[in-house]
Coordinates of C-alpha atoms in Angstrom, one line a residue:
M1 CA 0.0 0.0 0.0
K2 CA 1.2 3.5 -0.8
R3 CA 1.9 5.9 2.0
F4 CA 2.9 9.6 2.1
V5 CA 5.8 11.0 4.1
L6 CA 7.6 14.3 4.4
L7 CA 11.2 14.3 3.3
T8 CA 13.5 17.1 4.4
L9 CA 15.9 18.9 2.1
I10 CA 19.6 18.6 3.0
A11 CA 20.6 21.3 5.5
A12 CA 22.5 23.3 2.9
A13 CA 19.2 24.1 1.1
S14 CA 17.3 24.9 4.3
A15 CA 14.0 23.9 2.7
Q16 CA 11.5 21.1 2.4
I17 CA 9.6 19.2 -0.3
L18 CA 6.5 17.1 0.2
V19 CA 6.9 13.8 -1.6
S20 CA 5.4 10.4 -1.4
C21 CA 7.2 7.2 -0.5
A22 CA 6.1 3.6 -1.3
G23 CA 5.9 0.7 1.1
S24 CA 6.6 -2.7 -0.2
S25 CA 3.7 -5.1 -1.0
S26 CA 4.0 -8.7 0.1
K27 CA 2.3 -9.8 -3.1
L28 CA 4.0 -8.9 -6.4
P29 CA 1.8 -7.7 -9.3
V30 CA 1.7 -9.7 -12.5
I31 CA 4.9 -9.1 -14.6
D32 CA 4.0 -9.5 -18.3
K33 CA 6.6 -10.9 -20.7
G34 CA 9.0 -8.2 -22.0
T35 CA 7.7 -5.7 -19.5
A36 CA 9.4 -4.0 -16.5
L37 CA 7.6 -2.4 -13.6
F38 CA 9.2 0.5 -11.7
D39 CA 7.8 0.9 -8.2
N40 CA 9.5 4.2 -7.4
F41 CA 12.4 6.4 -8.2
S42 CA 14.3 8.6 -5.7
Y43 CA 16.9 11.3 -6.4
K44 CA 19.0 12.9 -3.7
G45 CA 21.4 15.7 -4.3
N46 CA 24.4 16.2 -2.1
D47 CA 26.8 18.7 -3.7
A48 CA 29.7 19.9 -1.6
F49 CA 29.2 23.6 -2.1
Y50 CA 25.7 23.5 -0.7
R51 CA 26.8 21.3 2.2
N52 CA 29.7 23.6 3.1
N53 CA 27.9 26.9 2.4
P54 CA 24.4 27.0 3.9
L55 CA 22.3 30.0 3.0
P56 CA 23.0 32.7 5.5
S57 CA 19.5 34.3 5.7
D58 CA 15.9 33.8 4.7
D59 CA 16.2 36.3 1.8
S60 CA 19.3 34.6 0.2
F61 CA 19.3 32.0 -2.5
Y62 CA 21.7 30.0 -4.6
T63 CA 22.2 31.7 -8.0
P64 CA 21.8 28.6 -10.1
I65 CA 18.0 28.8 -9.6
L66 CA 17.4 26.0 -12.0
P67 CA 20.3 23.6 -11.5
G68 CA 21.0 21.0 -14.1
W69 CA 20.3 21.2 -17.8
Y70 CA 18.0 24.3 -18.1
S71 CA 19.7 26.2 -20.9
D72 CA 18.8 29.3 -22.9
P73 CA 16.5 30.9 -20.3
S74 CA 14.1 33.6 -21.3
I75 CA 11.9 35.6 -18.9
C76 CA 8.9 38.0 -19.1
T77 CA 6.4 39.7 -16.8
N78 CA 2.8 40.8 -17.2
G79 CA 3.5 43.9 -15.1
Q80 CA 1.1 42.6 -12.4
G81 CA 3.7 40.7 -10.4
D82 CA 3.7 37.5 -12.4
Y83 CA 7.0 36.3 -13.9
F84 CA 7.3 33.4 -16.4
L85 CA 10.5 31.7 -17.4
V86 CA 11.2 29.1 -20.2
T87 CA 14.2 27.1 -21.3
S88 CA 15.3 24.9 -24.2
T89 CA 14.4 21.2 -24.5
F90 CA 15.9 20.2 -27.9
V91 CA 14.3 16.8 -28.8
Y92 CA 12.9 15.9 -25.4
F93 CA 9.1 15.6 -25.0
P94 CA 7.2 17.6 -23.7
G95 CA 9.0 20.7 -24.9
V96 CA 9.9 24.0 -23.2
P97 CA 9.3 23.9 -19.4
I98 CA 7.5 27.0 -18.1
F99 CA 8.1 28.2 -14.5
H100 CA 6.1 30.8 -12.6
S101 CA 7.2 33.1 -9.8
R102 CA 5.9 36.1 -7.9
D103 CA 9.2 37.3 -6.6
L104 CA 12.0 35.9 -8.9
V105 CA 13.4 33.7 -6.1
N106 CA 10.7 31.1 -5.6
W107 CA 10.0 29.3 -8.8
K108 CA 7.5 26.6 -9.5
Q109 CA 7.1 24.7 -12.8
V110 CA 3.5 25.0 -13.9
G111 CA 3.8 22.9 -17.1
H112 CA 5.3 22.9 -20.5
V113 CA 4.6 25.1 -23.5
L114 CA 4.8 22.4 -26.1
T115 CA 2.7 19.4 -25.0
R116 CA 1.3 18.0 -28.2
P117 CA 3.0 16.2 -31.1
S118 CA 1.4 18.9 -33.4
Q119 CA 3.7 21.4 -31.7
L120 CA 6.8 19.3 -32.1
V121 CA 6.9 18.2 -35.7
N122 CA 9.8 16.4 -37.4
M123 CA 11.6 15.3 -34.2
Q124 CA 12.3 11.8 -35.4
R125 CA 15.8 11.4 -36.9
Q126 CA 17.0 14.6 -35.1
H127 CA 19.9 14.1 -32.8
V128 CA 19.6 15.0 -29.1
S129 CA 21.0 18.5 -29.6
G130 CA 18.6 19.2 -32.4
G131 CA 15.0 20.1 -32.0
I132 CA 13.9 23.1 -30.0
F133 CA 16.5 25.9 -29.6
A134 CA 16.4 29.0 -27.4
P135 CA 12.7 29.7 -26.7
A136 CA 11.9 33.3 -26.0
I137 CA 8.8 34.3 -24.0
S138 CA 7.2 37.7 -24.2
Y139 CA 4.0 39.4 -23.0
N140 CA 2.0 41.7 -25.3
P141 CA 0.0 44.1 -23.1
H142 CA -2.0 45.3 -26.1
N143 CA -3.9 42.0 -26.4
Q144 CA -3.0 40.5 -23.0
T145 CA -1.3 37.5 -24.8
Y146 CA 1.8 35.6 -24.1
Y147 CA 4.0 34.5 -27.0
M148 CA 6.8 31.9 -27.1
V149 CA 8.9 31.9 -30.3
T150 CA 11.6 29.4 -31.0
T151 CA 13.5 27.4 -33.6
N152 CA 12.7 23.8 -34.4
V153 CA 15.9 22.8 -36.2
G154 CA 13.9 20.2 -38.2
A155 CA 11.1 22.6 -39.2
G156 CA 12.1 26.2 -39.0
N157 CA 11.1 29.2 -36.8
F158 CA 7.6 29.3 -35.2
Y159 CA 5.7 30.7 -32.3
V160 CA 2.8 29.7 -30.1
K161 CA 0.6 31.9 -28.0
T162 CA -1.9 31.9 -25.1
Q163 CA -3.8 34.2 -22.7
D164 CA -3.4 31.5 -20.0
P165 CA 0.3 30.5 -19.5
F166 CA -0.8 28.0 -16.9
G167 CA -2.8 26.2 -19.6
E168 CA -2.6 25.1 -23.2
W169 CA -0.8 27.0 -26.0
S170 CA -1.7 27.3 -29.6
D171 CA -0.5 25.1 -32.4
P172 CA 2.6 26.5 -34.2
I173 CA 2.4 29.5 -36.4
M174 CA 5.4 29.2 -38.8
L175 CA 7.7 32.1 -39.7
P176 CA 9.1 30.9 -43.1
E177 CA 10.5 34.4 -43.9
V178 CA 12.5 34.5 -40.6
G179 CA 15.7 32.6 -41.2
G180 CA 18.5 31.5 -38.8
I181 CA 17.8 30.7 -35.2
D182 CA 16.9 32.4 -31.9
P183 CA 14.0 34.6 -32.8
S184 CA 12.6 36.9 -30.1
F185 CA 9.6 39.3 -30.0
F186 CA 9.6 42.9 -28.9
F187 CA 6.3 44.6 -28.2
D188 CA 6.7 48.4 -28.3
E189 CA 4.6 50.9 -26.3
D190 CA 3.1 52.3 -29.5
G191 CA 1.4 49.0 -30.4
K192 CA 4.0 48.0 -33.0
A193 CA 6.0 44.8 -32.6
Y194 CA 9.2 43.3 -34.0
I195 CA 11.1 40.1 -34.4
V196 CA 14.8 40.0 -33.9
N197 CA 16.9 36.9 -34.7
N198 CA 20.3 35.5 -35.5
D199 CA 20.8 35.0 -39.3
E200 CA 23.4 34.4 -41.9
A201 CA 26.2 36.8 -42.9
P202 CA 25.2 39.6 -45.4
D203 CA 24.4 38.0 -48.8
F204 CA 25.3 34.6 -47.3
K205 CA 29.0 35.5 -47.7
A206 CA 30.7 34.7 -44.4
E207 CA 34.1 36.2 -44.0
Y208 CA 35.0 33.5 -41.3
D209 CA 33.5 30.7 -39.4
G210 CA 31.0 32.1 -36.9
H211 CA 30.3 35.3 -38.9
R212 CA 26.6 36.0 -38.3
T213 CA 24.2 38.9 -38.1
I214 CA 21.3 40.1 -36.0
R215 CA 18.2 41.1 -38.1
V216 CA 14.9 42.7 -37.4
Q217 CA 11.5 42.7 -39.1
E218 CA 8.2 44.3 -38.1
F219 CA 5.5 41.9 -36.8
D220 CA 1.8 42.4 -37.2
W221 CA 0.4 40.8 -34.1
K222 CA -3.2 41.4 -35.1
N223 CA -2.8 39.3 -38.2
D224 CA -0.1 36.9 -37.0
K225 CA 2.4 37.8 -39.8
T226 CA 5.6 39.7 -40.5
V227 CA 5.4 42.8 -42.6
G228 CA 7.9 45.1 -44.3
P229 CA 11.6 44.5 -45.1
R230 CA 14.1 42.6 -43.0
K231 CA 17.1 44.7 -41.9
I232 CA 20.5 43.8 -40.5
L233 CA 21.0 45.5 -37.1
V234 CA 24.4 43.9 -36.1
N235 CA 27.0 42.5 -38.5
K236 CA 29.6 40.2 -36.9
G237 CA 29.3 41.5 -33.3
A238 CA 30.1 44.3 -30.8
N239 CA 33.6 44.8 -32.2
P240 CA 33.6 43.8 -35.9
A241 CA 37.4 44.4 -36.2
E242 CA 38.0 41.4 -33.9
N243 CA 35.9 39.1 -36.1
P244 CA 33.6 38.1 -33.2
I245 CA 31.8 34.8 -33.5
W246 CA 28.2 33.6 -33.1
I247 CA 26.3 36.8 -32.3
E248 CA 22.9 35.2 -31.3
G249 CA 20.2 35.0 -28.7
P250 CA 18.9 38.6 -29.3
H251 CA 16.4 40.4 -27.1
M252 CA 15.2 44.0 -27.5
Y253 CA 13.9 46.3 -24.8
K254 CA 12.7 49.9 -24.5
I255 CA 14.1 51.6 -21.4
N256 CA 13.8 55.3 -20.5
G257 CA 13.0 56.2 -24.1
K258 CA 16.0 54.3 -25.6
Y259 CA 16.0 50.9 -27.4
Y260 CA 18.5 48.3 -26.2
L261 CA 19.5 45.2 -28.2
M262 CA 21.2 42.5 -26.1
D263 CA 22.9 39.5 -27.6
A264 CA 25.1 36.5 -26.8
E265 CA 28.5 36.4 -28.4
G266 CA 31.5 34.1 -28.5
G267 CA 29.8 30.7 -28.8
T268 CA 28.3 28.7 -25.9
G269 CA 31.7 27.4 -24.6
T270 CA 34.1 29.1 -22.2
M271 CA 34.4 32.2 -24.5
H272 CA 30.7 32.9 -24.1
S273 CA 29.6 36.5 -23.2
E274 CA 26.7 39.0 -23.4
V275 CA 27.0 42.3 -25.2
I276 CA 24.7 45.3 -25.4
F277 CA 23.8 47.9 -28.1
R278 CA 21.6 51.1 -27.9
A279 CA 19.6 53.1 -30.5
D280 CA 16.8 55.7 -30.8
S281 CA 14.7 53.4 -32.9
P282 CA 13.9 49.7 -33.0
M283 CA 15.2 49.7 -36.6
G284 CA 18.5 51.2 -35.5
P285 CA 21.2 52.2 -36.0
F286 CA 22.4 50.3 -32.9
K287 CA 25.8 51.3 -31.4
P288 CA 27.7 48.9 -29.1
W289 CA 28.6 50.0 -25.5
K290 CA 32.3 50.9 -25.3
N291 CA 32.8 48.6 -22.3
N292 CA 31.2 45.4 -23.6
P293 CA 30.8 42.6 -22.6
I294 CA 28.2 43.1 -19.8
L295 CA 28.5 39.5 -18.7
T296 CA 31.4 37.0 -19.1
Q297 CA 33.8 34.8 -17.1
R298 CA 36.1 33.9 -19.9
H299 CA 39.1 36.0 -18.7
L300 CA 39.1 34.7 -15.1
D301 CA 41.6 32.3 -13.5
P302 CA 40.5 28.8 -14.4
N303 CA 41.9 27.5 -11.1
R304 CA 39.5 29.5 -8.9
D305 CA 37.3 27.6 -6.5
Y306 CA 33.9 26.5 -7.7
P307 CA 34.3 28.1 -11.1
I308 CA 31.3 29.2 -13.1
T309 CA 32.0 29.3 -16.8
C310 CA 30.3 29.7 -20.2
A311 CA 28.1 32.6 -18.9
G312 CA 25.9 34.3 -21.5
H313 CA 22.6 34.0 -23.3
A314 CA 20.8 36.4 -20.9
D315 CA 17.4 38.0 -20.7
L316 CA 16.4 41.1 -18.6
V317 CA 13.2 41.8 -16.6
Q318 CA 12.1 44.7 -14.4
T319 CA 10.2 44.1 -11.2
Q320 CA 7.2 46.0 -10.0
E321 CA 9.5 47.7 -7.5
G322 CA 11.6 49.0 -10.4
D323 CA 14.8 47.0 -10.0
W324 CA 16.2 44.9 -12.9
W325 CA 17.4 41.3 -12.9
A326 CA 18.9 39.0 -15.4
V327 CA 18.6 35.3 -16.1
F328 CA 21.3 33.7 -18.1
L329 CA 23.0 30.3 -18.7
A330 CA 26.3 29.2 -17.2
C331 CA 28.1 25.9 -16.3
R332 CA 29.7 24.6 -13.1
P333 CA 32.6 22.3 -14.1
I334 CA 34.3 20.2 -11.4
D335 CA 37.7 21.8 -10.9
N336 CA 37.2 23.5 -14.2
K337 CA 37.6 20.1 -16.0
F338 CA 34.2 18.9 -17.0
E339 CA 30.5 18.7 -15.9
N340 CA 27.6 16.5 -16.7
L341 CA 24.9 19.0 -15.6
G342 CA 24.8 21.0 -18.8
R343 CA 24.0 24.7 -19.0
E344 CA 22.1 25.9 -16.0
T345 CA 19.8 28.9 -15.4
F346 CA 21.3 31.6 -13.1
L347 CA 19.7 34.7 -11.7
L348 CA 21.6 38.0 -10.8
P349 CA 20.7 41.6 -10.2
V350 CA 21.4 44.2 -12.9
T351 CA 23.2 47.4 -12.2
W352 CA 23.1 50.5 -14.5
T353 CA 26.3 52.4 -15.5
E354 CA 26.6 56.1 -15.4
D355 CA 26.2 56.3 -19.1
G356 CA 23.0 54.3 -19.0
Y357 CA 23.8 50.7 -19.9
P358 CA 22.8 47.6 -18.0
S359 CA 25.6 45.5 -16.5
I360 CA 25.5 42.0 -14.9
T361 CA 29.2 41.5 -14.2
E362 CA 32.0 44.0 -14.5
G363 CA 35.8 43.6 -14.9
D364 CA 37.0 40.6 -12.9
E365 CA 33.8 40.2 -11.0
V366 CA 33.0 36.5 -10.3
I367 CA 29.5 35.2 -10.6
P368 CA 28.5 34.5 -7.0
M369 CA 26.9 31.2 -5.9
I370 CA 24.9 33.0 -3.2
Q371 CA 22.8 36.1 -3.7
K372 CA 20.3 38.1 -1.7
R373 CA 17.0 39.7 -2.7
E374 CA 15.9 41.8 0.2
G375 CA 12.3 41.6 1.2
V376 CA 11.8 38.2 -0.4
K377 CA 11.7 35.1 1.8
R378 CA 12.7 31.7 0.5
D379 CA 9.8 29.3 0.7
A380 CA 9.6 25.5 1.4
Q381 CA 9.8 24.3 -2.2
V382 CA 12.7 26.1 -3.8
T383 CA 14.2 24.7 -7.0
F384 CA 17.9 25.1 -5.9
G385 CA 20.4 23.7 -3.5
N386 CA 20.6 20.1 -2.3
F387 CA 17.2 18.4 -2.2
E388 CA 15.6 14.9 -2.2
V389 CA 12.6 13.8 -4.1
V390 CA 10.8 10.5 -4.4
E391 CA 8.5 9.6 -7.3
E392 CA 6.0 6.9 -6.5
F393 CA 4.4 6.6 -10.0
D394 CA 1.0 6.6 -8.3
Q395 CA -0.5 9.4 -10.4
P396 CA -2.1 8.9 -13.9
E397 CA 0.4 11.2 -15.6
L398 CA 4.1 11.7 -15.3
G399 CA 5.3 14.7 -13.2
Y400 CA 6.8 17.7 -15.0
Q401 CA 10.3 16.6 -14.3
W402 CA 10.1 13.6 -16.6
H403 CA 10.8 13.5 -20.3
T404 CA 10.7 11.0 -23.2
L405 CA 12.7 11.4 -26.4
R406 CA 11.1 12.9 -29.6
A407 CA 7.5 11.8 -28.9
P408 CA 5.1 11.2 -26.0
A409 CA 6.0 7.4 -26.0
T410 CA 2.7 6.6 -24.4
E411 CA 2.5 3.3 -26.4
L412 CA 5.7 2.3 -24.6
Y413 CA 4.9 3.3 -21.0
S414 CA 1.9 3.3 -18.7
L415 CA 1.0 4.6 -15.3
T416 CA -2.4 2.9 -15.2
Q417 CA -1.8 -0.6 -16.6
T418 CA -0.4 -1.6 -13.1
P419 CA -1.5 1.2 -10.8
G420 CA 1.3 2.4 -8.5
Y421 CA 4.0 1.4 -11.0
L422 CA 5.6 2.8 -14.2
T423 CA 5.2 0.1 -16.7
L424 CA 7.8 0.0 -19.5
K425 CA 7.7 -2.3 -22.5
C426 CA 11.0 -3.6 -23.8
A427 CA 10.9 -1.7 -27.1
D428 CA 12.6 -2.7 -30.3
V429 CA 14.3 0.7 -30.2
A430 CA 17.7 1.5 -28.6
A431 CA 18.7 4.7 -27.0
S432 CA 21.5 4.9 -29.6
E433 CA 18.9 5.4 -32.4
R434 CA 17.4 8.7 -33.4
A435 CA 13.9 7.4 -32.6
T436 CA 11.7 7.0 -29.5
P437 CA 12.9 4.4 -27.1
A438 CA 11.2 3.1 -23.9
L439 CA 13.0 5.7 -21.8
V440 CA 11.6 8.0 -19.1
A441 CA 14.3 10.2 -17.6
R442 CA 14.9 13.3 -15.5
R443 CA 17.8 15.8 -15.4
M444 CA 20.9 15.2 -13.3
Q445 CA 20.9 18.4 -11.1
H446 CA 23.9 17.8 -8.9
H447 CA 27.5 16.6 -9.3
E448 CA 27.1 14.5 -6.2
F449 CA 23.9 12.5 -6.0
E450 CA 22.2 9.2 -5.4
A451 CA 19.5 7.8 -7.6
E452 CA 17.6 4.6 -6.8
T453 CA 14.7 2.6 -8.1
R454 CA 12.9 -0.7 -7.3
M455 CA 12.2 -2.7 -10.4
L456 CA 10.1 -5.8 -11.1
F457 CA 11.3 -7.7 -14.2
N458 CA 11.5 -11.3 -15.3
P459 CA 13.6 -11.5 -18.5
E460 CA 12.9 -14.6 -20.6
E461 CA 15.0 -13.8 -23.7
E462 CA 18.6 -12.6 -24.0
T463 CA 17.4 -9.6 -25.9
E464 CA 15.2 -8.3 -23.0
K465 CA 16.9 -5.8 -20.7
A466 CA 15.6 -3.2 -18.3
G467 CA 17.1 -0.9 -15.7
L468 CA 18.5 2.6 -15.3
I469 CA 20.1 4.6 -18.1
L470 CA 22.5 7.6 -17.7
F471 CA 22.0 9.3 -21.0
K472 CA 24.0 12.2 -22.6
D473 CA 23.3 11.4 -26.2
E474 CA 22.9 8.6 -28.8
R475 CA 26.6 7.7 -28.6
H476 CA 27.3 8.3 -24.9
H477 CA 25.4 6.5 -22.2
Y478 CA 25.6 3.9 -19.5
F479 CA 22.9 1.2 -19.1
F480 CA 22.6 -0.4 -15.7
A481 CA 20.7 -3.5 -17.0
F482 CA 18.9 -6.5 -15.6
G483 CA 18.9 -9.2 -18.3
K484 CA 19.7 -12.7 -19.2
K485 CA 22.7 -14.6 -20.6
G486 CA 22.0 -18.1 -21.7
E487 CA 20.1 -19.6 -18.7
D488 CA 21.5 -17.1 -16.2
K489 CA 19.9 -13.9 -15.0
T490 CA 22.5 -11.1 -14.8
I491 CA 23.0 -7.6 -13.7
S492 CA 25.4 -5.7 -15.9
L493 CA 26.8 -2.2 -16.7
L494 CA 26.9 -1.5 -20.4
Q495 CA 28.7 1.5 -22.0
N496 CA 27.6 2.8 -25.3
E497 CA 30.7 3.6 -27.4
G498 CA 29.0 5.1 -30.4
R499 CA 30.0 3.3 -33.6
Q500 CA 31.7 0.6 -31.5
G501 CA 28.3 -0.4 -30.0
M502 CA 27.8 -1.5 -26.4
K503 CA 30.7 -2.6 -24.2
E504 CA 30.2 -4.6 -21.0
L505 CA 32.1 -3.0 -18.1
A506 CA 30.9 -5.4 -15.4
S507 CA 28.4 -8.3 -14.9
Q508 CA 27.2 -10.5 -12.1
V509 CA 25.0 -13.7 -12.2
L510 CA 21.8 -13.4 -10.1
P511 CA 19.8 -16.1 -8.5
A512 CA 17.5 -17.8 -11.0
D513 CA 14.3 -16.8 -9.2
T514 CA 15.2 -13.1 -9.1
K515 CA 12.3 -10.9 -10.2
V516 CA 12.8 -7.8 -7.9
L517 CA 15.9 -5.7 -8.0
N518 CA 16.8 -2.4 -6.4
L519 CA 19.2 -0.4 -8.4
K520 CA 21.3 2.5 -7.1
V521 CA 23.7 5.0 -8.8
V522 CA 26.0 7.0 -6.6
S523 CA 27.8 9.9 -8.2
T524 CA 30.9 11.8 -6.9
G525 CA 30.9 14.1 -9.8
E526 CA 34.0 12.5 -11.3
T527 CA 32.9 8.9 -11.0
Y528 CA 29.8 6.7 -10.7
A529 CA 29.3 3.6 -8.6
F530 CA 26.5 1.1 -9.5
L531 CA 25.0 -1.0 -6.7
Y532 CA 22.1 -3.5 -6.6
S533 CA 20.0 -5.2 -3.9
I534 CA 17.9 -8.3 -4.4
N535 CA 14.3 -8.0 -3.1
D536 CA 14.6 -5.7 0.0
G537 CA 16.8 -2.7 -0.8
K538 CA 18.6 -3.1 2.5
K539 CA 21.7 -5.1 1.7
W540 CA 23.6 -3.6 -1.2
D541 CA 26.1 -5.3 -3.5
E542 CA 28.5 -3.2 -5.5
L543 CA 28.6 -4.2 -9.2
I544 CA 31.3 -1.6 -10.1
K545 CA 32.7 1.7 -8.9
G546 CA 35.0 4.3 -10.2
V547 CA 33.2 4.5 -13.6
D548 CA 34.3 7.6 -15.6
A549 CA 31.7 10.4 -15.4
E550 CA 33.6 12.4 -18.0
F551 CA 32.4 10.0 -20.6
L552 CA 29.0 11.7 -20.3
S553 CA 30.3 15.3 -20.1
T554 CA 29.9 18.1 -22.7
A555 CA 33.7 18.3 -22.7
R556 CA 33.8 14.8 -24.1
C557 CA 30.6 14.6 -26.1
G558 CA 29.9 18.1 -27.2
G559 CA 26.2 19.0 -27.7
F560 CA 23.9 21.4 -25.9
T561 CA 22.2 19.2 -23.3
G562 CA 23.1 17.8 -19.9
T563 CA 22.9 14.2 -18.8
V564 CA 19.6 12.6 -17.8
I565 CA 18.9 9.5 -15.7
G566 CA 15.9 7.2 -15.5
P567 CA 14.1 3.9 -16.3
Y568 CA 14.8 2.3 -19.7
A569 CA 13.8 -1.0 -21.3
T570 CA 14.8 -2.5 -24.7
T571 CA 15.1 -5.6 -26.8
K572 CA 18.1 -4.1 -28.6

């Protein structure tokens, strides 16, 4: 029988989350052939920084407000105290998580923007870092409507809209005349609107790799179409003489009668930065600030403690109180070597220079891990710090933290077939394929963590395997698999090596009557340990430890996502 308990956050986070925890049933449910049942899944973060640096006051917070892979953040407000934030999801389904806050510190995910296959077309055959790039959310006060515009690498630029951001969004409205990537809306005070985006070099004649432009076109929001000519606002970047690369992620604002154009520059690696331009008209000409960039960490000592790197791709918002804040992406590599968390969402206050430009960091200023917002009290369900959550799979739908690849995959999993369990079919699709496997995963959000599940499975064929997957992309993942070799049931750790296929790192024969296994993954940040327990989850046996975590890192794999972990079943 299921029961509910209150789990406390680790002391460094100074908060609590209400979660449910399952008790064991003396009678096992029916386990169908080629089907795995997952009774629960727990995730417990234990990062050293949070342990060693508890928050000093009720109005302080950890600046990675959305730790783990929440890249390309965009934020808007309706001017009535509501703030909404979205991030990229690439080929994961559902697409574009949307978070809500009333104070910028306490965030709660209220759903996803793209929840239907009709909004996520042509996802099949796209690699993990394809799909949905850099969503930008905006509020149009003239029709009280929210807009989310983005790039689907397999289909082009499009937007969806709604007057209820807590509910459903429209089907895609395509923008075939808007090329490139990273479109963003700007709704002016006079009722006009514009789309800015990253696009090709002038006349498609790039002078060097990474030569791009920022362009603008007027948008008729009453008729859902662009109008008038497209114009180049920025060619190359803030300092064209230096041949800057990858000017992208544009956002436009009108502040104190001036128009500001803010862009990312330098690529999304360690040279990432944010630059600012200003003009008297949304059509320009825009002039760069003399002291650009307004955000970067690229010039700092790489040997500093707890380095934060790759900072850029920012968006600004003004509060009802009149102060300004920025959300942006950045990474937290271990000892500046590698990280598996991907690009995370950070929050910092914005200061204004004497000559009227916004600034997030200046000079050698280091992005802090702890920040304060006076007058705002941290609540019991914050999204940051060390925390522990338990998923009981006792609801008819997956929680917002769970994803599948490229499609809903509802033909491969069920939460109602065996109530209280996540049922996964062993699909004839492997995670190494650009397709939709029987995989249900959540983000890794800490370097140091433990993840655990109780699984019911009775493999009858050598091809049938089920367990936990640690997945970075199609060519880089670890599969902690319960399966069969000959007449023996086994627990194994398999490593996907891309074109070399799966490599077995460790294996152990299990008792022939084994049908219930508890699986545990323990991460130190640099290595993983894989443990299993037969039946009770009390006595643990170590299958293998010291497994290389760098194998799943962006430093090794490239790409734009972080690593996810969760149940997986396959016949391949």
